[in-house]
């Protein structure tokens, strides 16, 4: 039975991290003392749900968390420091602090260390998130004890809603591009100039072709820009949309 630790101190642990090709010990106090910190813990670096959903959304919402008084966002997994650093680089998750709980000491102290032997994973962290205030757990969102790997409550949006239900969220912008497309360069610059972050889906990679672009947008030219699921159009339409903001 997983225990809710709201009101308790987080476990005192020394994490062995890697920085600039050296060992760097990071303690619980280094991470939490005098700070408001979000921790989200997950079963493993590079695993599908963690890489496509759990981590990216925390990274995306990091500036919103900061605007709402959060000092740091920690991603914790029972992996070693080399793996955690490689995952951070792969994910371009520069807004998140990656903490390797390789021996599982922190996860065990939180009562969240579970056996995933069926997957050949050994002992790992159960998926959860928490808000920690000066080393004390203020709020926890623990995934329900169901078989498999439930992902229902430890997501970034749920904890943001707890911290501030009225928090203003950034627009989700995606842009279909192709290499060497000058209008794509113009569209990217227009977004950057206005401080918008965006995700690029580049044709010609990962098996993506104009067929995918046509299937999603009904169009045959790049760029095609989508904001919060709505198609804005090419560079001219994007500039008009930005001008009207
Ligand atoms: C996943 O993130 O999808 C995952 C996590 C643990 C085991 C298998 C998959």
PDB file of C-alpha atoms and ligand atoms in Angstrom:
ATOM      1  CA  UNK A   1       0.000   0.000   0.000  1.00  0.00           C
ATOM      2  CA  UNK A   2       1.533   3.304  -1.096  1.00  0.00           C
ATOM      3  CA  UNK A   3       1.429   5.956   1.596  1.00  0.00           C
ATOM      4  CA  UNK A   4       0.612   9.604   1.217  1.00  0.00           C
ATOM      5  CA  UNK A   5       3.430  11.560   2.913  1.00  0.00           C
ATOM      6  CA  UNK A   6       1.812  14.980   2.998  1.00  0.00           C
ATOM      7  CA  UNK A   7       3.092  16.870   6.065  1.00  0.00           C
ATOM      8  CA  UNK A   8       6.302  14.776   6.302  1.00  0.00           C
ATOM      9  CA  UNK A   9       9.897  15.750   5.584  1.00  0.00           C
ATOM     10  CA  UNK A  10      11.331  14.338   2.364  1.00  0.00           C
ATOM     11  CA  UNK A  11      14.014  11.657   2.974  1.00  0.00           C
ATOM     12  CA  UNK A  12      17.601  12.775   3.626  1.00  0.00           C
ATOM     13  CA  UNK A  13      19.608  11.363   0.740  1.00  0.00           C
ATOM     14  CA  UNK A  14      22.789  12.140  -1.170  1.00  0.00           C
ATOM     15  CA  UNK A  15      22.328  11.766  -4.908  1.00  0.00           C
ATOM     16  CA  UNK A  16      25.375  10.968  -7.032  1.00  0.00           C
ATOM     17  CA  UNK A  17      24.969  13.113 -10.123  1.00  0.00           C
ATOM     18  CA  UNK A  18      27.341  13.713 -13.057  1.00  0.00           C
ATOM     19  CA  UNK A  19      28.266  17.258 -14.065  1.00  0.00           C
ATOM     20  CA  UNK A  20      30.954  18.170 -16.620  1.00  0.00           C
ATOM     21  CA  UNK A  21      32.241  14.563 -16.561  1.00  0.00           C
ATOM     22  CA  UNK A  22      32.769  14.623 -12.770  1.00  0.00           C
ATOM     23  CA  UNK A  23      30.813  13.190  -9.875  1.00  0.00           C
ATOM     24  CA  UNK A  24      28.777  15.832  -8.077  1.00  0.00           C
ATOM     25  CA  UNK A  25      26.995  14.925  -4.858  1.00  0.00           C
ATOM     26  CA  UNK A  26      23.637  16.655  -4.416  1.00  0.00           C
ATOM     27  CA  UNK A  27      21.874  16.379  -1.077  1.00  0.00           C
ATOM     28  CA  UNK A  28      18.227  16.624  -0.139  1.00  0.00           C
ATOM     29  CA  UNK A  29      19.010  19.983   1.481  1.00  0.00           C
ATOM     30  CA  UNK A  30      20.655  21.255  -1.718  1.00  0.00           C
ATOM     31  CA  UNK A  31      17.460  20.487  -3.581  1.00  0.00           C
ATOM     32  CA  UNK A  32      14.782  21.510  -1.107  1.00  0.00           C
ATOM     33  CA  UNK A  33      16.035  23.785   1.687  1.00  0.00           C
ATOM     34  CA  UNK A  34      14.264  27.160   1.624  1.00  0.00           C
ATOM     35  CA  UNK A  35      12.650  26.405  -1.743  1.00  0.00           C
ATOM     36  CA  UNK A  36       9.318  25.492  -3.248  1.00  0.00           C
ATOM     37  CA  UNK A  37       9.997  22.500  -5.473  1.00  0.00           C
ATOM     38  CA  UNK A  38       7.907  20.216  -7.648  1.00  0.00           C
ATOM     39  CA  UNK A  39       9.091  16.612  -7.885  1.00  0.00           C
ATOM     40  CA  UNK A  40       7.743  14.208 -10.438  1.00  0.00           C
ATOM     41  CA  UNK A  41       8.991  10.652 -10.199  1.00  0.00           C
ATOM     42  CA  UNK A  42       8.629   8.027 -12.868  1.00  0.00           C
ATOM     43  CA  UNK A  43       9.582   4.422 -13.620  1.00  0.00           C
ATOM     44  CA  UNK A  44      12.403   5.002 -16.054  1.00  0.00           C
ATOM     45  CA  UNK A  45      14.331   7.319 -18.343  1.00  0.00           C
ATOM     46  CA  UNK A  46      13.657   6.832 -22.070  1.00  0.00           C
ATOM     47  CA  UNK A  47      10.426   4.878 -21.469  1.00  0.00           C
ATOM     48  CA  UNK A  48       7.503   5.777 -23.750  1.00  0.00           C
ATOM     49  CA  UNK A  49       4.973   7.555 -21.515  1.00  0.00           C
ATOM     50  CA  UNK A  50       7.725   9.299 -19.566  1.00  0.00           C
ATOM     51  CA  UNK A  51       9.385  10.564 -22.762  1.00  0.00           C
ATOM     52  CA  UNK A  52       6.353  11.548 -24.797  1.00  0.00           C
ATOM     53  CA  UNK A  53       4.030  12.962 -22.157  1.00  0.00           C
ATOM     54  CA  UNK A  54       5.082  13.071 -18.520  1.00  0.00           C
ATOM     55  CA  UNK A  55       8.420  14.870 -18.847  1.00  0.00           C
ATOM     56  CA  UNK A  56       7.731  17.073 -21.913  1.00  0.00           C
ATOM     57  CA  UNK A  57       4.673  18.707 -20.377  1.00  0.00           C
ATOM     58  CA  UNK A  58       6.582  19.619 -17.194  1.00  0.00           C
ATOM     59  CA  UNK A  59       9.328  21.110 -19.347  1.00  0.00           C
ATOM     60  CA  UNK A  60       6.750  23.013 -21.409  1.00  0.00           C
ATOM     61  CA  UNK A  61       4.957  24.406 -18.342  1.00  0.00           C
ATOM     62  CA  UNK A  62       8.165  25.187 -16.406  1.00  0.00           C
ATOM     63  CA  UNK A  63       7.954  28.969 -17.041  1.00  0.00           C
ATOM     64  CA  UNK A  64       4.335  28.945 -15.816  1.00  0.00           C
ATOM     65  CA  UNK A  65       5.361  27.129 -12.636  1.00  0.00           C
ATOM     66  CA  UNK A  66       8.095  29.719 -12.074  1.00  0.00           C
ATOM     67  CA  UNK A  67       5.576  32.551 -12.574  1.00  0.00           C
ATOM     68  CA  UNK A  68       3.495  30.841  -9.893  1.00  0.00           C
ATOM     69  CA  UNK A  69       6.199  30.753  -7.240  1.00  0.00           C
ATOM     70  CA  UNK A  70       7.917  27.416  -7.917  1.00  0.00           C
ATOM     71  CA  UNK A  71      11.714  27.563  -7.612  1.00  0.00           C
ATOM     72  CA  UNK A  72      12.637  24.268  -9.238  1.00  0.00           C
ATOM     73  CA  UNK A  73      11.161  21.216 -10.960  1.00  0.00           C
ATOM     74  CA  UNK A  74      12.851  17.889 -10.265  1.00  0.00           C
ATOM     75  CA  UNK A  75      12.487  14.771 -12.392  1.00  0.00           C
ATOM     76  CA  UNK A  76      13.489  11.748 -10.330  1.00  0.00           C
ATOM     77  CA  UNK A  77      13.998   8.188 -11.487  1.00  0.00           C
ATOM     78  CA  UNK A  78      15.764   5.063 -10.250  1.00  0.00           C
ATOM     79  CA  UNK A  79      18.463   5.349 -12.907  1.00  0.00           C
ATOM     80  CA  UNK A  80      22.103   6.374 -12.804  1.00  0.00           C
ATOM     81  CA  UNK A  81      23.444   9.863 -13.499  1.00  0.00           C
ATOM     82  CA  UNK A  82      24.775   8.982 -16.957  1.00  0.00           C
ATOM     83  CA  UNK A  83      21.376   7.770 -18.091  1.00  0.00           C
ATOM     84  CA  UNK A  84      19.546  10.743 -16.586  1.00  0.00           C
ATOM     85  CA  UNK A  85      21.919  13.220 -18.270  1.00  0.00           C
ATOM     86  CA  UNK A  86      21.565  11.458 -21.631  1.00  0.00           C
ATOM     87  CA  UNK A  87      17.785  11.552 -21.290  1.00  0.00           C
ATOM     88  CA  UNK A  88      17.785  15.262 -20.403  1.00  0.00           C
ATOM     89  CA  UNK A  89      19.895  16.034 -23.467  1.00  0.00           C
ATOM     90  CA  UNK A  90      17.753  13.867 -25.723  1.00  0.00           C
ATOM     91  CA  UNK A  91      14.604  15.605 -24.480  1.00  0.00           C
ATOM     92  CA  UNK A  92      16.011  19.175 -24.585  1.00  0.00           C
ATOM     93  CA  UNK A  93      14.564  19.464 -21.078  1.00  0.00           C
ATOM     94  CA  UNK A  94      16.722  22.344 -19.958  1.00  0.00           C
ATOM     95  CA  UNK A  95      14.036  23.659 -17.573  1.00  0.00           C
ATOM     96  CA  UNK A  96      14.084  20.537 -15.400  1.00  0.00           C
ATOM     97  CA  UNK A  97      16.573  19.289 -12.775  1.00  0.00           C
ATOM     98  CA  UNK A  98      17.253  15.594 -13.413  1.00  0.00           C
ATOM     99  CA  UNK A  99      18.009  13.590 -10.281  1.00  0.00           C
ATOM    100  CA  UNK A 100      19.287  10.006 -10.404  1.00  0.00           C
ATOM    101  CA  UNK A 101      18.016   7.967  -7.461  1.00  0.00           C
ATOM    102  CA  UNK A 102      20.154   5.046  -8.612  1.00  0.00           C
ATOM    103  CA  UNK A 103      20.064   3.121  -5.327  1.00  0.00           C
ATOM    104  CA  UNK A 104      16.373   3.893  -4.831  1.00  0.00           C
ATOM    105  CA  UNK A 105      17.034   5.424  -1.389  1.00  0.00           C
ATOM    106  CA  UNK A 106      14.832   8.478  -1.876  1.00  0.00           C
ATOM    107  CA  UNK A 107      12.061   6.444  -3.499  1.00  0.00           C
ATOM    108  CA  UNK A 108      12.214   3.920  -0.659  1.00  0.00           C
ATOM    109  CA  UNK A 109      12.080   6.703   1.946  1.00  0.00           C
ATOM    110  CA  UNK A 110       9.027   8.107   0.191  1.00  0.00           C
ATOM    111  CA  UNK A 111       7.442   4.637   0.312  1.00  0.00           C
ATOM    112  CA  UNK A 112       7.324   4.659  -3.483  1.00  0.00           C
ATOM    113  CA  UNK A 113       9.895   1.987  -4.361  1.00  0.00           C
ATOM    114  CA  UNK A 114       8.120  -0.840  -6.191  1.00  0.00           C
ATOM    115  CA  UNK A 115       9.234  -4.033  -7.911  1.00  0.00           C
ATOM    116  CA  UNK A 116       9.023  -4.028 -11.683  1.00  0.00           C
ATOM    117  CA  UNK A 117      10.739  -7.390 -12.048  1.00  0.00           C
ATOM    118  CA  UNK A 118       8.132  -8.530 -14.556  1.00  0.00           C
ATOM    119  CA  UNK A 119       9.650  -6.016 -16.997  1.00  0.00           C
ATOM    120  CA  UNK A 120      13.241  -6.783 -16.050  1.00  0.00           C
ATOM    121  CA  UNK A 121      13.437  -3.327 -14.456  1.00  0.00           C
ATOM    122  CA  UNK A 122      14.120  -4.444 -10.859  1.00  0.00           C
ATOM    123  CA  UNK A 123      13.094  -1.881  -8.253  1.00  0.00           C
ATOM    124  CA  UNK A 124      11.808   1.433  -9.562  1.00  0.00           C
ATOM    125  CA  UNK A 125       9.822   4.451  -8.420  1.00  0.00           C
ATOM    126  CA  UNK A 126       6.067   4.378  -8.584  1.00  0.00           C
ATOM    127  CA  UNK A 127       4.806   7.294 -10.655  1.00  0.00           C
ATOM    128  CA  UNK A 128       3.848  10.313  -8.521  1.00  0.00           C
ATOM    129  CA  UNK A 129       4.265  14.066  -8.231  1.00  0.00           C
ATOM    130  CA  UNK A 130       4.521  16.307  -5.201  1.00  0.00           C
ATOM    131  CA  UNK A 131       4.924  19.903  -4.126  1.00  0.00           C
ATOM    132  CA  UNK A 132       7.641  20.264  -1.496  1.00  0.00           C
ATOM    133  CA  UNK A 133       7.896  23.401   0.613  1.00  0.00           C
ATOM    134  CA  UNK A 134      11.233  23.858   2.430  1.00  0.00           C
ATOM    135  CA  UNK A 135      11.679  20.077   2.614  1.00  0.00           C
ATOM    136  CA  UNK A 136       8.099  19.295   3.739  1.00  0.00           C
ATOM    137  CA  UNK A 137       5.667  17.528   1.416  1.00  0.00           C
ATOM    138  CA  UNK A 138       2.721  19.886   0.951  1.00  0.00           C
ATOM    139  CA  UNK A 139       0.787  17.885  -1.625  1.00  0.00           C
ATOM    140  CA  UNK A 140       1.157  14.510  -3.354  1.00  0.00           C
ATOM    141  CA  UNK A 141      -0.476  13.088  -6.443  1.00  0.00           C
ATOM    142  CA  UNK A 142       0.099   9.327  -6.391  1.00  0.00           C
ATOM    143  CA  UNK A 143      -0.956   7.173  -9.312  1.00  0.00           C
ATOM    144  CA  UNK A 144      -3.625   4.616  -8.371  1.00  0.00           C
ATOM    145  CA  UNK A 145      -2.416   1.141  -7.446  1.00  0.00           C
ATOM    146  CA  UNK A 146      -3.473  -0.610 -10.609  1.00  0.00           C
ATOM    147  CA  UNK A 147      -1.575  -3.173 -12.660  1.00  0.00           C
ATOM    148  CA  UNK A 148       0.761  -1.736 -15.268  1.00  0.00           C
ATOM    149  CA  UNK A 149       1.795   1.876 -15.319  1.00  0.00           C
ATOM    150  CA  UNK A 150      -1.200   4.136 -14.625  1.00  0.00           C
ATOM    151  CA  UNK A 151      -0.735   7.779 -15.547  1.00  0.00           C
ATOM    152  CA  UNK A 152      -3.783   9.704 -14.359  1.00  0.00           C
ATOM    153  CA  UNK A 153      -2.840  12.275 -11.699  1.00  0.00           C
ATOM    154  CA  UNK A 154       0.908  12.949 -11.615  1.00  0.00           C
ATOM    155  CA  UNK A 155       0.901  15.042 -14.797  1.00  0.00           C
ATOM    156  CA  UNK A 156       2.029  18.682 -14.954  1.00  0.00           C
ATOM    157  CA  UNK A 157      -1.440  20.112 -15.578  1.00  0.00           C
ATOM    158  CA  UNK A 158      -2.891  18.508 -12.439  1.00  0.00           C
ATOM    159  CA  UNK A 159      -0.262  19.965 -10.094  1.00  0.00           C
ATOM    160  CA  UNK A 160      -0.439  23.345 -11.863  1.00  0.00           C
ATOM    161  CA  UNK A 161      -4.187  23.321 -11.285  1.00  0.00           C
ATOM    162  CA  UNK A 162      -3.498  22.643  -7.580  1.00  0.00           C
ATOM    163  CA  UNK A 163      -0.970  25.503  -7.362  1.00  0.00           C
ATOM    164  CA  UNK A 164      -3.097  27.985  -9.297  1.00  0.00           C
ATOM    165  CA  UNK A 165      -6.323  26.949 -11.036  1.00  0.00           C
ATOM    166  CA  UNK A 166      -6.284  30.268 -12.923  1.00  0.00           C
ATOM    167  CA  UNK A 167      -2.704  30.014 -14.192  1.00  0.00           C
ATOM    168  CA  UNK A 168      -2.330  31.307 -17.741  1.00  0.00           C
ATOM    169  CA  UNK A 169      -0.970  28.537 -19.944  1.00  0.00           C
ATOM    170  CA  UNK A 170       1.214  29.048 -23.009  1.00  0.00           C
ATOM    171  CA  UNK A 171      -0.298  28.324 -26.418  1.00  0.00           C
ATOM    172  CA  UNK A 172       0.649  24.928 -27.876  1.00  0.00           C
ATOM    173  CA  UNK A 173       2.163  25.718 -31.255  1.00  0.00           C
ATOM    174  CA  UNK A 174       3.277  23.134 -33.813  1.00  0.00           C
ATOM    175  CA  UNK A 175       4.731  23.865 -37.217  1.00  0.00           C
ATOM    176  CA  UNK A 176       5.128  21.530 -40.193  1.00  0.00           C
ATOM    177  CA  UNK A 177       8.307  22.480 -42.055  1.00  0.00           C
ATOM    178  CA  UNK A 178      10.640  21.069 -44.670  1.00  0.00           C
ATOM    179  CA  UNK A 179      14.420  21.592 -44.954  1.00  0.00           C
ATOM    180  CA  UNK A 180      15.422  24.693 -46.937  1.00  0.00           C
ATOM    181  CA  UNK A 181      11.969  26.301 -46.842  1.00  0.00           C
ATOM    182  CA  UNK A 182      12.386  30.135 -46.611  1.00  0.00           C
ATOM    183  CA  UNK A 183       8.774  30.711 -45.507  1.00  0.00           C
ATOM    184  CA  UNK A 184       9.370  28.256 -42.661  1.00  0.00           C
ATOM    185  CA  UNK A 185      12.370  30.333 -41.564  1.00  0.00           C
ATOM    186  CA  UNK A 186      10.179  33.457 -41.691  1.00  0.00           C
ATOM    187  CA  UNK A 187       7.431  31.788 -39.656  1.00  0.00           C
ATOM    188  CA  UNK A 188       9.903  30.602 -37.015  1.00  0.00           C
ATOM    189  CA  UNK A 189      11.410  34.082 -36.730  1.00  0.00           C
ATOM    190  CA  UNK A 190       7.964  35.666 -36.407  1.00  0.00           C
ATOM    191  CA  UNK A 191       7.176  33.357 -33.468  1.00  0.00           C
ATOM    192  CA  UNK A 192      10.576  33.850 -31.839  1.00  0.00           C
ATOM    193  CA  UNK A 193      10.311  37.643 -32.149  1.00  0.00           C
ATOM    194  CA  UNK A 194       7.079  37.516 -30.163  1.00  0.00           C
ATOM    195  CA  UNK A 195       8.544  35.119 -27.587  1.00  0.00           C
ATOM    196  CA  UNK A 196       6.448  32.081 -28.535  1.00  0.00           C
ATOM    197  CA  UNK A 197       7.822  28.548 -28.132  1.00  0.00           C
ATOM    198  CA  UNK A 198       6.869  26.027 -30.796  1.00  0.00           C
ATOM    199  CA  UNK A 199       7.449  22.448 -31.846  1.00  0.00           C
ATOM    200  CA  UNK A 200       8.715  21.631 -35.332  1.00  0.00           C
ATOM    201  CA  UNK A 201       7.531  18.622 -37.333  1.00  0.00           C
ATOM    202  CA  UNK A 202      10.018  18.436 -40.179  1.00  0.00           C
ATOM    203  CA  UNK A 203       9.048  16.539 -43.305  1.00  0.00           C
ATOM    204  CA  UNK A 204      11.715  14.247 -44.690  1.00  0.00           C
ATOM    205  CA  UNK A 205      12.582  12.806 -41.276  1.00  0.00           C
ATOM    206  CA  UNK A 206      11.198   9.833 -39.369  1.00  0.00           C
ATOM    207  CA  UNK A 207       9.243   8.733 -42.435  1.00  0.00           C
ATOM    208  CA  UNK A 208       7.222  11.971 -42.514  1.00  0.00           C
ATOM    209  CA  UNK A 209       6.221  13.106 -45.999  1.00  0.00           C
ATOM    210  CA  UNK A 210       3.747  15.484 -47.609  1.00  0.00           C
ATOM    211  CA  UNK A 211       1.149  12.723 -47.174  1.00  0.00           C
ATOM    212  CA  UNK A 212       1.200  13.336 -43.418  1.00  0.00           C
ATOM    213  CA  UNK A 213       0.980  17.094 -43.944  1.00  0.00           C
ATOM    214  CA  UNK A 214      -1.992  16.673 -46.273  1.00  0.00           C
ATOM    215  CA  UNK A 215      -3.663  14.210 -43.902  1.00  0.00           C
ATOM    216  CA  UNK A 216      -3.448  16.636 -40.981  1.00  0.00           C
ATOM    217  CA  UNK A 217      -3.852  20.023 -42.667  1.00  0.00           C
ATOM    218  CA  UNK A 218      -5.442  19.323 -46.050  1.00  0.00           C
ATOM    219  CA  UNK A 219      -2.651  21.492 -47.503  1.00  0.00           C
ATOM    220  CA  UNK A 220       0.357  20.763 -49.662  1.00  0.00           C
ATOM    221  CA  UNK A 221       2.697  23.614 -48.733  1.00  0.00           C
ATOM    222  CA  UNK A 222       4.984  24.390 -45.805  1.00  0.00           C
ATOM    223  CA  UNK A 223       4.945  25.829 -43.281  1.00  0.00           C
ATOM    224  CA  UNK A 224       1.633  24.882 -41.759  1.00  0.00           C
ATOM    225  CA  UNK A 225       1.169  26.273 -38.266  1.00  0.00           C
ATOM    226  CA  UNK A 226      -1.271  24.983 -35.655  1.00  0.00           C
ATOM    227  CA  UNK A 227      -2.114  26.788 -32.408  1.00  0.00           C
ATOM    228  CA  UNK A 228      -3.970  24.844 -29.717  1.00  0.00           C
ATOM    229  CA  UNK A 229      -5.216  22.419 -32.359  1.00  0.00           C
ATOM    230  CA  UNK A 230      -6.451  25.096 -34.761  1.00  0.00           C
ATOM    231  CA  UNK A 231      -4.804  25.501 -38.183  1.00  0.00           C
ATOM    232  CA  UNK A 232      -3.525  29.049 -38.621  1.00  0.00           C
ATOM    233  CA  UNK A 233      -1.906  28.450 -42.047  1.00  0.00           C
ATOM    234  CA  UNK A 234       1.384  29.474 -43.626  1.00  0.00           C
ATOM    235  CA  UNK A 235       3.836  32.262 -42.820  1.00  0.00           C
ATOM    236  CA  UNK A 236       1.566  35.077 -44.099  1.00  0.00           C
ATOM    237  CA  UNK A 237      -1.420  33.861 -42.079  1.00  0.00           C
ATOM    238  CA  UNK A 238       0.805  33.394 -39.027  1.00  0.00           C
ATOM    239  CA  UNK A 239       2.109  36.948 -39.291  1.00  0.00           C
ATOM    240  CA  UNK A 240      -1.478  38.224 -39.553  1.00  0.00           C
ATOM    241  CA  UNK A 241      -2.458  36.120 -36.528  1.00  0.00           C
ATOM    242  CA  UNK A 242       0.470  37.439 -34.504  1.00  0.00           C
ATOM    243  CA  UNK A 243      -0.285  41.006 -35.614  1.00  0.00           C
ATOM    244  CA  UNK A 244      -3.820  40.683 -34.303  1.00  0.00           C
ATOM    245  CA  UNK A 245      -2.653  39.552 -30.839  1.00  0.00           C
TER     246      UNK A 245
HETATM  247  C1  LIG B   1       6.354   4.056 -20.062  1.00  0.00           C
HETATM  248  O1  LIG B   1       6.719   5.159 -19.659  1.00  0.00           O
HETATM  249  O2  LIG B   1       5.637   3.962 -21.060  1.00  0.00           O
HETATM  250  C2  LIG B   1       6.797   2.814 -19.360  1.00  0.00           C
HETATM  251  C3  LIG B   1       7.264   2.910 -18.077  1.00  0.00           C
HETATM  252  C4  LIG B   1       7.690   1.750 -17.433  1.00  0.00           C
HETATM  253  C5  LIG B   1       7.641   0.552 -18.080  1.00  0.00           C
HETATM  254  C6  LIG B   1       7.176   0.468 -19.372  1.00  0.00           C
HETATM  255  C7  LIG B   1       6.757   1.610 -20.016  1.00  0.00           C
END
